[in-house]
Each structure stands twice: as C-alpha cells, then as structure tokens.
mmCIF file of C-alpha atoms and ligand atoms in Angstrom:
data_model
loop_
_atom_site.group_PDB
_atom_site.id
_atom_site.type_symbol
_atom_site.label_atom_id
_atom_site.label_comp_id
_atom_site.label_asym_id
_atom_site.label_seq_id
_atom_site.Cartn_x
_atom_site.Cartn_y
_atom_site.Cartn_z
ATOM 1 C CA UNK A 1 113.565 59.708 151.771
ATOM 2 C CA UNK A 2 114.193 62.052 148.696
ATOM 3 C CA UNK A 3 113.698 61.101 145.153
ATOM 4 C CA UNK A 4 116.351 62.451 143.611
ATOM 5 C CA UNK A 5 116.338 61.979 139.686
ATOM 6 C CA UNK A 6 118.501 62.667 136.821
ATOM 7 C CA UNK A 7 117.328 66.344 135.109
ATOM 8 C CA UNK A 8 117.522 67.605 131.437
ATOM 9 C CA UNK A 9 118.281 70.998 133.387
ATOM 10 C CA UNK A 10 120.222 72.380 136.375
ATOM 11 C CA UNK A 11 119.981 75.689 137.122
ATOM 12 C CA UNK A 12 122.356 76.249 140.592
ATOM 13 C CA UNK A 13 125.556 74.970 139.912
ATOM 14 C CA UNK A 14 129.467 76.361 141.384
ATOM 15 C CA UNK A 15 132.677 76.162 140.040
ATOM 16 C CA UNK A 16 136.124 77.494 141.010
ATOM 17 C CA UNK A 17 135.087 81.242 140.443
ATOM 18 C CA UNK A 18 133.400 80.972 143.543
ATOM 19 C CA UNK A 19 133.365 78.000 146.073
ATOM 20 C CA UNK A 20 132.741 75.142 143.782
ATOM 21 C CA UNK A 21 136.019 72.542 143.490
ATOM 22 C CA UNK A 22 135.961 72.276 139.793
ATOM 23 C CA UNK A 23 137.370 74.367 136.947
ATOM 24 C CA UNK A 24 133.732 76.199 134.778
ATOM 25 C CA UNK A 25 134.919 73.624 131.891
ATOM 26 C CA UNK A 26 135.819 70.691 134.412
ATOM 27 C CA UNK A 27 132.426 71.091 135.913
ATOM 28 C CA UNK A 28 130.687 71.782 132.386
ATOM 29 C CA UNK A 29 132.395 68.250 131.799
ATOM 30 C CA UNK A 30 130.735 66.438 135.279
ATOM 31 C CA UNK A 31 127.571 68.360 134.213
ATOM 32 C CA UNK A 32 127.730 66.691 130.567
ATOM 33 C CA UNK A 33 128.298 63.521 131.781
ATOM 34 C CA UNK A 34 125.217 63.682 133.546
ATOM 35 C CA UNK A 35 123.044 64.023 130.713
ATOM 36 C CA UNK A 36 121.975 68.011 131.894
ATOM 37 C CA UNK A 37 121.553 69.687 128.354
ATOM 38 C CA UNK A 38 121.089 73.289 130.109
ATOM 39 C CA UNK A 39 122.790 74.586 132.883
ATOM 40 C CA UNK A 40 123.012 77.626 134.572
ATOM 41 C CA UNK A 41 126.698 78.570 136.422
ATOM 42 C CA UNK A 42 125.553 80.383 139.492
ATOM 43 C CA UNK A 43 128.588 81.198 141.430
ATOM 44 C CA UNK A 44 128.629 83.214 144.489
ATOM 45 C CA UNK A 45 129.001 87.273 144.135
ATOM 46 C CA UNK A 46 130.622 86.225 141.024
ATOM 47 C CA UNK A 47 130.367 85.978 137.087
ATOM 48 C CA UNK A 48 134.378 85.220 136.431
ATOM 49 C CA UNK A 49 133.306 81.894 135.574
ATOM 50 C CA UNK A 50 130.825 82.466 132.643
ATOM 51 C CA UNK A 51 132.949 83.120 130.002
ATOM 52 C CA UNK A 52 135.220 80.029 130.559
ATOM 53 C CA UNK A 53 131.801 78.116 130.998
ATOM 54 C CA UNK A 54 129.999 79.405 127.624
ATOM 55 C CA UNK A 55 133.034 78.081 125.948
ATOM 56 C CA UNK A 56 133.184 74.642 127.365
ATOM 57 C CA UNK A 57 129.610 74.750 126.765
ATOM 58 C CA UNK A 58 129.446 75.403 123.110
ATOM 59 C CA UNK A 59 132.458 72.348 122.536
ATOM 60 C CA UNK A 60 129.525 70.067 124.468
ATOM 61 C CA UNK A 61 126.266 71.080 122.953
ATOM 62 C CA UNK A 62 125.452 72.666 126.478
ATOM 63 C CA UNK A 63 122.715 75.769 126.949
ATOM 64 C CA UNK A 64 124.319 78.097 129.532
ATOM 65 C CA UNK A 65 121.725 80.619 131.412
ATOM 66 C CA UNK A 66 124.490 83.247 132.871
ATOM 67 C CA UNK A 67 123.837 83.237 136.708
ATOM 68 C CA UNK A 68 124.925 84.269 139.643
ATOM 69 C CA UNK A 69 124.094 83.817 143.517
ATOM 70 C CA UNK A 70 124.076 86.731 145.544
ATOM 71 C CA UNK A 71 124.266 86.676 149.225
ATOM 72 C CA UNK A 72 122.016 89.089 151.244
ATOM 73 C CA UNK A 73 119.808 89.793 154.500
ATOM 74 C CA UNK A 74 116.087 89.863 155.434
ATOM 75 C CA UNK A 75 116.119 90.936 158.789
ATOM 76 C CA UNK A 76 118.620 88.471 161.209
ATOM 77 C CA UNK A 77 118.261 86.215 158.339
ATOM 78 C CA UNK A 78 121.366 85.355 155.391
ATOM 79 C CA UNK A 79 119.923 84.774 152.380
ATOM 80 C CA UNK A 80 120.752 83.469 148.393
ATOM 81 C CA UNK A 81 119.127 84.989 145.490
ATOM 82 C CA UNK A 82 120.082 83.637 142.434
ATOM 83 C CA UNK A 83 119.600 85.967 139.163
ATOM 84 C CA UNK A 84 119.344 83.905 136.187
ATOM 85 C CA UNK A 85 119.484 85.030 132.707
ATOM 86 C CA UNK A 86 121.560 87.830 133.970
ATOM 87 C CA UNK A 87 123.965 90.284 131.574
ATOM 88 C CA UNK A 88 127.431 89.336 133.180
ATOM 89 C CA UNK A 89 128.904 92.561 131.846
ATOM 90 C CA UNK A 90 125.847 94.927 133.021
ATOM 91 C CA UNK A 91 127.674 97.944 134.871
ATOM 92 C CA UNK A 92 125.944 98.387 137.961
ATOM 93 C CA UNK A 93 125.699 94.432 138.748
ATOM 94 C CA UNK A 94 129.479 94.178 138.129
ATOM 95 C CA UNK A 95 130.101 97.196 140.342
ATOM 96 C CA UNK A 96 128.005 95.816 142.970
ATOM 97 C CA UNK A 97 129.807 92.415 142.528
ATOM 98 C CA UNK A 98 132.645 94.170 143.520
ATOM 99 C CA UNK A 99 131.395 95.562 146.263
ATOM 100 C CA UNK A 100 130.503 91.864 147.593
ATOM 101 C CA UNK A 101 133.750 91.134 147.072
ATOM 102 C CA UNK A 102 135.892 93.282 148.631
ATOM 103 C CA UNK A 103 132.850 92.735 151.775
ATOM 104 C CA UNK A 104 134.449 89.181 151.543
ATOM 105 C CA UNK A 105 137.847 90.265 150.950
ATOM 106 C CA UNK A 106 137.420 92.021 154.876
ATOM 107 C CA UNK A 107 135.400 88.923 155.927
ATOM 108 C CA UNK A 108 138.812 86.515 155.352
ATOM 109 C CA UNK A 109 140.714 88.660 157.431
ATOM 110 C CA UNK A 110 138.310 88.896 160.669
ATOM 111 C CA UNK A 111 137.923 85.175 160.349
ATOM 112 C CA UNK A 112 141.796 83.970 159.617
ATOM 113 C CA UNK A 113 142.060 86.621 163.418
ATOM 114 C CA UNK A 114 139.217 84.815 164.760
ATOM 115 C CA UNK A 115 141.023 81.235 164.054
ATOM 116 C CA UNK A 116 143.887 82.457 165.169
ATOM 117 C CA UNK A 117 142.466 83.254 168.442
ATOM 118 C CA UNK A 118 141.058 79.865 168.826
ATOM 119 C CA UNK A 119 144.087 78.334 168.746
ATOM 120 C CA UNK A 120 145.005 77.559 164.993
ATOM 121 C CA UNK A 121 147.977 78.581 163.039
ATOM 122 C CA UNK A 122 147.289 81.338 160.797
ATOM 123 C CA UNK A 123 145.450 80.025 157.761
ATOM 124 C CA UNK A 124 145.259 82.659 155.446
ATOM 125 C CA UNK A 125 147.714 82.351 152.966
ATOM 126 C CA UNK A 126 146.356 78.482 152.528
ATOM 127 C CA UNK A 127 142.927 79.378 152.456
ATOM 128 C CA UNK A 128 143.536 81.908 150.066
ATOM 129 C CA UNK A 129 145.704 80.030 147.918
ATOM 130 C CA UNK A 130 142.761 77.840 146.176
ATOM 131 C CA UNK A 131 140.315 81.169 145.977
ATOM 132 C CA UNK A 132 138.887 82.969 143.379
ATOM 133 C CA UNK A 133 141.024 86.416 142.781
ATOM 134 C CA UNK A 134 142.840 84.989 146.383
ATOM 135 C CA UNK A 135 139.610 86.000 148.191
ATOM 136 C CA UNK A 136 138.238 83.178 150.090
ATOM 137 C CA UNK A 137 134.933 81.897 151.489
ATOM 138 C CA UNK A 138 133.991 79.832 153.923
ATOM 139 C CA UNK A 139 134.378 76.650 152.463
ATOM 140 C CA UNK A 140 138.065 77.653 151.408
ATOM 141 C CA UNK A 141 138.819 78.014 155.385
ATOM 142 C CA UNK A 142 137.428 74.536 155.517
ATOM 143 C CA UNK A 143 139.505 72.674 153.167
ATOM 144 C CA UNK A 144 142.157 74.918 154.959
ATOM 145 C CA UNK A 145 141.090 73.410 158.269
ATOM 146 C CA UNK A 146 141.181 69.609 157.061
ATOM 147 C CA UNK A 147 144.649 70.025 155.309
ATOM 148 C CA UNK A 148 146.099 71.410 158.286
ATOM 149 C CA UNK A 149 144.811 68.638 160.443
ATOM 150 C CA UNK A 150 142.644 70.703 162.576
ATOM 151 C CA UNK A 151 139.287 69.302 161.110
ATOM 152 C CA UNK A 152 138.337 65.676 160.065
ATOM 153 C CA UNK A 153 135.779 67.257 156.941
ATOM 154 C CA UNK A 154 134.921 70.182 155.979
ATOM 155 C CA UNK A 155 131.563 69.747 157.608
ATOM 156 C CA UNK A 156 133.502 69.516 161.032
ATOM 157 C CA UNK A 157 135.473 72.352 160.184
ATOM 158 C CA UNK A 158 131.910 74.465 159.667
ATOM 159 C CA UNK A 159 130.886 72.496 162.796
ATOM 160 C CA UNK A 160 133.293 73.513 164.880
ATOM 161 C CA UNK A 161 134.263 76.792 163.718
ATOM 162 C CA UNK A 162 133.009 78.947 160.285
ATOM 163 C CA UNK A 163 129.060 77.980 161.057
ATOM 164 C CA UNK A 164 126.500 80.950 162.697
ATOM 165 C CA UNK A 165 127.249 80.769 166.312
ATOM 166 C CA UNK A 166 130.521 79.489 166.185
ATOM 167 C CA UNK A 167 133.925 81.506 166.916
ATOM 168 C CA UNK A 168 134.952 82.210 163.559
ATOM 169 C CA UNK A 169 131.730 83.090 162.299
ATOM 170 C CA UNK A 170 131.775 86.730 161.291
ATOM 171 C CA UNK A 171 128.135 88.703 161.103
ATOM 172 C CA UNK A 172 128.120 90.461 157.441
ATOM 173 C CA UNK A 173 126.932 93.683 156.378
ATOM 174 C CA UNK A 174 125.030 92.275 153.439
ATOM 175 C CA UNK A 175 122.828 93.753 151.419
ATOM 176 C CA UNK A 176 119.167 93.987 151.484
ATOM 177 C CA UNK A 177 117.440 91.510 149.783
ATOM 178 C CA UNK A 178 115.448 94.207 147.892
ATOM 179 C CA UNK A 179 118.933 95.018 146.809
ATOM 180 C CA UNK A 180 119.798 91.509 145.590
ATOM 181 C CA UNK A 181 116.518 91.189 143.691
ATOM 182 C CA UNK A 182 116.898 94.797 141.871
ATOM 183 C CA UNK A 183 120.573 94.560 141.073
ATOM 184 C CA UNK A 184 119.512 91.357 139.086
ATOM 185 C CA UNK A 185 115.953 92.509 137.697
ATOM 186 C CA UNK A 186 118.590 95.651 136.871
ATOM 187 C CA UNK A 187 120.859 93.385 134.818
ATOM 188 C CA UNK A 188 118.100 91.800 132.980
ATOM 189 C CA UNK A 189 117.725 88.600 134.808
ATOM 190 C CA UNK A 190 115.263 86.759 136.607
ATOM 191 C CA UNK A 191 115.136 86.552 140.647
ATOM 192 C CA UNK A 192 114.822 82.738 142.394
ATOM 193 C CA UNK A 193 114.613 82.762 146.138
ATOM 194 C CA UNK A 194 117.363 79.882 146.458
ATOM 195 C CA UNK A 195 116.821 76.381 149.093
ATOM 196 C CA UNK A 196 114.145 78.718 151.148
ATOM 197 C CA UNK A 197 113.853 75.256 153.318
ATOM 198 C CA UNK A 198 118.176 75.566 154.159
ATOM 199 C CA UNK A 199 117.011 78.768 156.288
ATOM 200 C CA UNK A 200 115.383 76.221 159.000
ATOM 201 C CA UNK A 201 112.277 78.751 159.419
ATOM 202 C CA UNK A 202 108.873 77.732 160.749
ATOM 203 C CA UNK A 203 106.183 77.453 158.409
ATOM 204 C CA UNK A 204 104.906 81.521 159.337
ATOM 205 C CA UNK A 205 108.168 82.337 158.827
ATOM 206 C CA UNK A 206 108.790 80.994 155.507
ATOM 207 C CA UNK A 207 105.530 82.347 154.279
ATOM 208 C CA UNK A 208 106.597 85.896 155.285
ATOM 209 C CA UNK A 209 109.904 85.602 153.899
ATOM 210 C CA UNK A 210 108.217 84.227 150.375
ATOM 211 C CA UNK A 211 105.257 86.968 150.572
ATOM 212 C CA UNK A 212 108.292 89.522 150.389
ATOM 213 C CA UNK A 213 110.289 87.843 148.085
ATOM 214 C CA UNK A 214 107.211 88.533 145.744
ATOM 215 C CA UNK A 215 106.719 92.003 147.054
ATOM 216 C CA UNK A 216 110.005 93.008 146.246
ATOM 217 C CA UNK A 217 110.120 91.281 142.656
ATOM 218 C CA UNK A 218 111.343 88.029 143.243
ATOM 219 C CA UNK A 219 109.895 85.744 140.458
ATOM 220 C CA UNK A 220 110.766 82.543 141.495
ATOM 221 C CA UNK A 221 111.878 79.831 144.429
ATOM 222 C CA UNK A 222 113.890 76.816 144.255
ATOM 223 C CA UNK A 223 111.394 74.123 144.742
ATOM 224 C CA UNK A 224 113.527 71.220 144.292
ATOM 225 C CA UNK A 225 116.822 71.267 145.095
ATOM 226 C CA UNK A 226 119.390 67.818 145.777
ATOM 227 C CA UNK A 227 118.322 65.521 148.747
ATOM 228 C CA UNK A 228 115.437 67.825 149.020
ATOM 229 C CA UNK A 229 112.587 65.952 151.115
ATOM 230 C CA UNK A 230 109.073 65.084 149.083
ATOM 231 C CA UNK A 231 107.216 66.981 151.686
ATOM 232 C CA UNK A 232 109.587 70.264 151.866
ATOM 233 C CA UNK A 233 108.860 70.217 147.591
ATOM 234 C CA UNK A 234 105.060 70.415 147.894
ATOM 235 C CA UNK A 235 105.394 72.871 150.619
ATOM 236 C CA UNK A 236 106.854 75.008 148.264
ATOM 237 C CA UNK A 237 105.081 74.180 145.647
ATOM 238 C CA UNK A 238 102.173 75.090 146.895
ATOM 239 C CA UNK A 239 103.554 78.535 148.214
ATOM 240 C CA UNK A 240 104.222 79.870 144.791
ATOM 241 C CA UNK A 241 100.855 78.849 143.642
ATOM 242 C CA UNK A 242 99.926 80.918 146.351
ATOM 243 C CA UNK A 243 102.197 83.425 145.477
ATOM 244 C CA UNK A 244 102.178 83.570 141.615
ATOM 245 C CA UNK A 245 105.723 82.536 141.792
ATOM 246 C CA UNK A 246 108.030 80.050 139.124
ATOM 247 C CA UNK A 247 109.558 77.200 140.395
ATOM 248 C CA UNK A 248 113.300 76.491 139.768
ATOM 249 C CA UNK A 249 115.416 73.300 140.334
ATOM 250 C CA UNK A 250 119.033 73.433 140.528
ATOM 251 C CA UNK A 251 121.407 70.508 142.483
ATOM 252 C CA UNK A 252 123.045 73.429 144.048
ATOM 253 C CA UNK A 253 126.527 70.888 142.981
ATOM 254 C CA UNK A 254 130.110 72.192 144.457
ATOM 255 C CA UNK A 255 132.127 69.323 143.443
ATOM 256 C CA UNK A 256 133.059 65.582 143.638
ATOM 257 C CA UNK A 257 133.864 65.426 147.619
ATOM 258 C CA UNK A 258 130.387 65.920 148.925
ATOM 259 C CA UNK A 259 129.138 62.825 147.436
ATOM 260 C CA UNK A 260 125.243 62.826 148.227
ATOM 261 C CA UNK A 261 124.767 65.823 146.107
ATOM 262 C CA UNK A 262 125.594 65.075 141.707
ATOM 263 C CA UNK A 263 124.836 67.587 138.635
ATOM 264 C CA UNK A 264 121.518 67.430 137.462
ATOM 265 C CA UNK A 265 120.096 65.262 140.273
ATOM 266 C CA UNK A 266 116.874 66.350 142.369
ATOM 267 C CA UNK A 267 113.464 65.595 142.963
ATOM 268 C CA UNK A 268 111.356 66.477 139.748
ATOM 269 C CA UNK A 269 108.805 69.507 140.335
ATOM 270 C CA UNK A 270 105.362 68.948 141.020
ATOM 271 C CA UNK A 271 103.293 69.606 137.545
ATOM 272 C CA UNK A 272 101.295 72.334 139.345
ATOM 273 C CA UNK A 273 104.330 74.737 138.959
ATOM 274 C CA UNK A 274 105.274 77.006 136.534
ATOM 275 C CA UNK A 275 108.834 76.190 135.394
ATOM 276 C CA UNK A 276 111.114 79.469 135.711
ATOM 277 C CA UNK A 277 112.932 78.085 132.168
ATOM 278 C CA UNK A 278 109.455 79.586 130.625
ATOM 279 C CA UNK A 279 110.594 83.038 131.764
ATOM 280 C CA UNK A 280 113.776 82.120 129.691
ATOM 281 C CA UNK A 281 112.598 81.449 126.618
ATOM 282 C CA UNK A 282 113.884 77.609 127.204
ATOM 283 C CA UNK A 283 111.529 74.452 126.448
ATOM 284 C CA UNK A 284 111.898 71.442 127.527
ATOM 285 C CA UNK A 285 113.005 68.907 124.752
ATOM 286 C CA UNK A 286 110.118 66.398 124.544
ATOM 287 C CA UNK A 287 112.639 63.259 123.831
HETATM 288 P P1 AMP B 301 130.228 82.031 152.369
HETATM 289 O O1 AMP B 301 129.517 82.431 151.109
HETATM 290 O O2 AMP B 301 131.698 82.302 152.315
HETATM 291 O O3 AMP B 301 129.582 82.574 153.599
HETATM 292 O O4 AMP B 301 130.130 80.439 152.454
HETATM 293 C C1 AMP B 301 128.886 79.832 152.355
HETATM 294 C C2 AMP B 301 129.057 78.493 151.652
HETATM 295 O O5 AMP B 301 129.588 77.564 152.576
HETATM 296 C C3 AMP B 301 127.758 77.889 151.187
HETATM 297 O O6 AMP B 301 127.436 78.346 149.897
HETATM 298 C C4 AMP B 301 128.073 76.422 151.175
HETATM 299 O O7 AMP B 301 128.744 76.098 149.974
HETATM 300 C C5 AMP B 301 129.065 76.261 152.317
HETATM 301 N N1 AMP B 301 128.454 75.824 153.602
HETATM 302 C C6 AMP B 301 127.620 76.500 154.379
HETATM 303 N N2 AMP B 301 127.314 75.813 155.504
HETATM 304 C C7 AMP B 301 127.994 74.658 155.419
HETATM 305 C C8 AMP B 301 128.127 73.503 156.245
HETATM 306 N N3 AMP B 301 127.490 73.427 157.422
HETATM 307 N N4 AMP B 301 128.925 72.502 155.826
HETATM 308 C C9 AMP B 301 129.587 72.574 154.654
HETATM 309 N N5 AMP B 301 129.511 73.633 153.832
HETATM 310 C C10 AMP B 301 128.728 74.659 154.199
HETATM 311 MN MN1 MN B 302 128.631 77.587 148.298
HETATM 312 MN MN1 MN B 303 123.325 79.137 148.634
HETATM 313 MN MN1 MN B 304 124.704 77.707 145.828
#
C-alpha cells in the first residue's frame, strides 16, 4: 500500500532535455494541472531544459527551483544526486555536465554494439532520434526496443536487455559521489541523496551510504518519492533525524506512459522532518 497524495510541491521531475517524454513547457503544463505550485526540473546530467521551463513557468504562476540529477558511484553502487537551487550557467557545473555527456555520448555506442550482438538490428539512429542533443539514455533504447518490435514495454526492454546484469548493460566510469555533491554545493545548490530505497540495499547498507552522504555534504534525502511504501518513508525519516539531514519529495515523473507514477503525487513527509524547501528560502502556502 502507498499513500500517494496530491503535493503543493515537486521537486524531481524530467522532461525531454533528459529522459522525460514531455517538452519543459508540456510537462510544466501536466505539472499545472496537478495543482503543484513549485517545481523543480531535475533532468539527468542536464540543465537544457531550465530555460524553456522558467518560461512556461512564469505564463502559469509556477516557482521553478533550477535542478539537475547527476549520476555517480559509491563503491559498486550507481547513484542520483539531485542539486537543487543550482546556478544552471555556473562554469565548472556546466563543464562537468559536459563531461557526463559526452560519458553518455560513448555509453550509446557500446550499448547500440552490445544490441547488435544480441541479435537486434542496429538501433542507434532510432534511439537517438528522440534524444536530447541526439545523445541517448537508456530509456531512449527502450522506446527504441518497443517500436522495433523487439520488446512488449519499455520495462521488458530494461528486463531483458539495458538493466545491471543484462547484455547491453554497460558499467560507467561515473563520478564519485563526493564529486556529484561538490560540483553542486560548487554551483550554489543544495545536495538530496535521490530514492536511496531504488538502490535495494540492506538496512547497514543504507545507513553507510546515508552516513557518507552527510560526510561528504549531502544535505538532504528523498524521503517520499511516488508509490513509495509507508514503511520505506519512516525509515528514512528517521535516518536524517539521525543524520541532521532535510527531507525532499519529488514524484520523480517521466511522462504520461508509466501511469502509476503523476506530477505532484507521493506520500506526504512525516512532520518530524525538516523540509529541504527551508534551505530554499520557499514556504509552504498555508491555504
Ligand atoms: P541512464 O541514465 O541512461 O542510465 O538511464 C537510467 C534511467 O532509466 C532512469 O533514470 C529511469 O528513468 C530509467 N530506468 C531505470 N531502470 C528502469 C527499469 N527497470 N524500467 C524502466 N525504466 C528504468
Ligand atoms: Mn530517468
Ligand atoms: Mn534517478
Ligand atoms: Mn529522476
């Protein structure tokens, strides 16, 4: 059972800069719609979508926080920091954005090889087709995967192929996470630990992997995030009370065609945490 339920903010949020499947101002729409008055675009290794975003925002009496997710490494271990309140045009975090991206840029290749191998005409130029600056991610080789008929969904097509383990997934050379956190401290944002409990760690695990978030200047960790389960939120609720760390929320929305997951919907936080929006500067309106 999860609980969730409709948010005056939501702070993880994609759009067609990264993997998300709408436009920034098509999802600033769906975002609208759902009655979210602040928002924070957090697209992956990217902040192409911002500016397109701000505007749609401003037309819709929207708040944007500038974000971004950035994909890293503890240890074996992929993981998503998202920097919120971030300057989009700080040097170093756009060079290092560039970095990531030309890391993914090498990625497409190895895996569009890797699918070949298996079997499956080459992809590429389709998966590339509906990607930001032609570069694509995973999920791009998915929708690749269903249109060509190889793959009933995209979750089949991670399934079967683009998940850890499988044949075309490709082991990346991402940076540290003290990287991730620094670049974004660096551009004047705010560090959230995002969907710790998507990492399927044991409880010792998790409490390492929080412990140095803290250590290396993380602030906060997404405590509720869509479909999240009850238990999972106090978990981590009670881990950044431990910790001295905020607590974020964010439906961690990519679009319409994975239906169980809508803007602005999660389970509430607990009312022991410490909202990150207070390290923003952002209240919460009290109608
Ligand atoms: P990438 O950043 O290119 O490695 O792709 C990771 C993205 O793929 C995540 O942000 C999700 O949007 C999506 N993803 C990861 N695992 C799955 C899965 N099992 N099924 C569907 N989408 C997934
Ligand atoms: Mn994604
Ligand atoms: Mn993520
Ligand atoms: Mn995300």
């Amino acid at each position: 059972m999860n609980q969730n339920v409709p948010s005056w903010i939501d702070l993880h949020l994609h759009s067609t800069a990264s993997d998300g499947e709408l436009s920034p101002a098509d999802l600033v729409a769906a975002v609208a719609a759902a009655g979210v008055k602040v928002m924070a675009l957090t697209d992956h290794d990217s902040v192409a979508g911002l500016a397109p975003a701000r505007t749609a925002c401003a037309v819709l009496g929207l708040q944007l926080v500038n974000g971004v997710e950035i994909s890293c490494r503890r240890e074996a271990l992929d993981v998503h920091v998202v920097g919120l309140g971030i300057d989009p045009d700080h040097p170093a975090l756009t060079e290092h954005l560039g970095v990531q991206m030309a890391r993914r840029a090498a990625r497409a290749q190895v895996i569009n090889t890797r699918l070949v191998k298996e079997g499956i005409p080459d992809l590429l130029e389709a998966a590339s087709a509906g990607a930001p600056q032609g570069i694509p991610a995973r999920p791009h080789f998915a929708r690749a995967l269903v249109a060509a008929g190889v793959c009933k969904d995209e979750k089949d097509a991670f399934g079967k192929y683009l998940a850890l383990g499988k044949p075309a997934y490709v082991k990346m050379d991402w940076p540290g996470l003290e990287e991730a956190i620094g670049w974004i401290r660096e551009a004047g944002g705010v560090a959230v630990l995002a969907h710790p409990h998507r990492y399927k760690l044991t409880r010792t695990k998790l409490d390492l992997l929080l412990r140095h978030f803290r250590d290396a200047g993380g602030s906060a960790v997404e405590v509720a995030v869509a479909n999240q389960e009850a238990t999972s939120v106090q978990q981590l609720a009670d881990f950044c009370s431990r910790y001295g760390l905020h607590a974020s929320k964010g439906s961690d929305y990519h679009g319409p065609s994975m239906r169980w997951v809508q803007p602005g919907k999660m389970p509430p936080l607990p009312s022991r945490c410490q909202p990150v929006w207070s390290l923003l500067g952002i209240q919460e309106p009290n109608n």
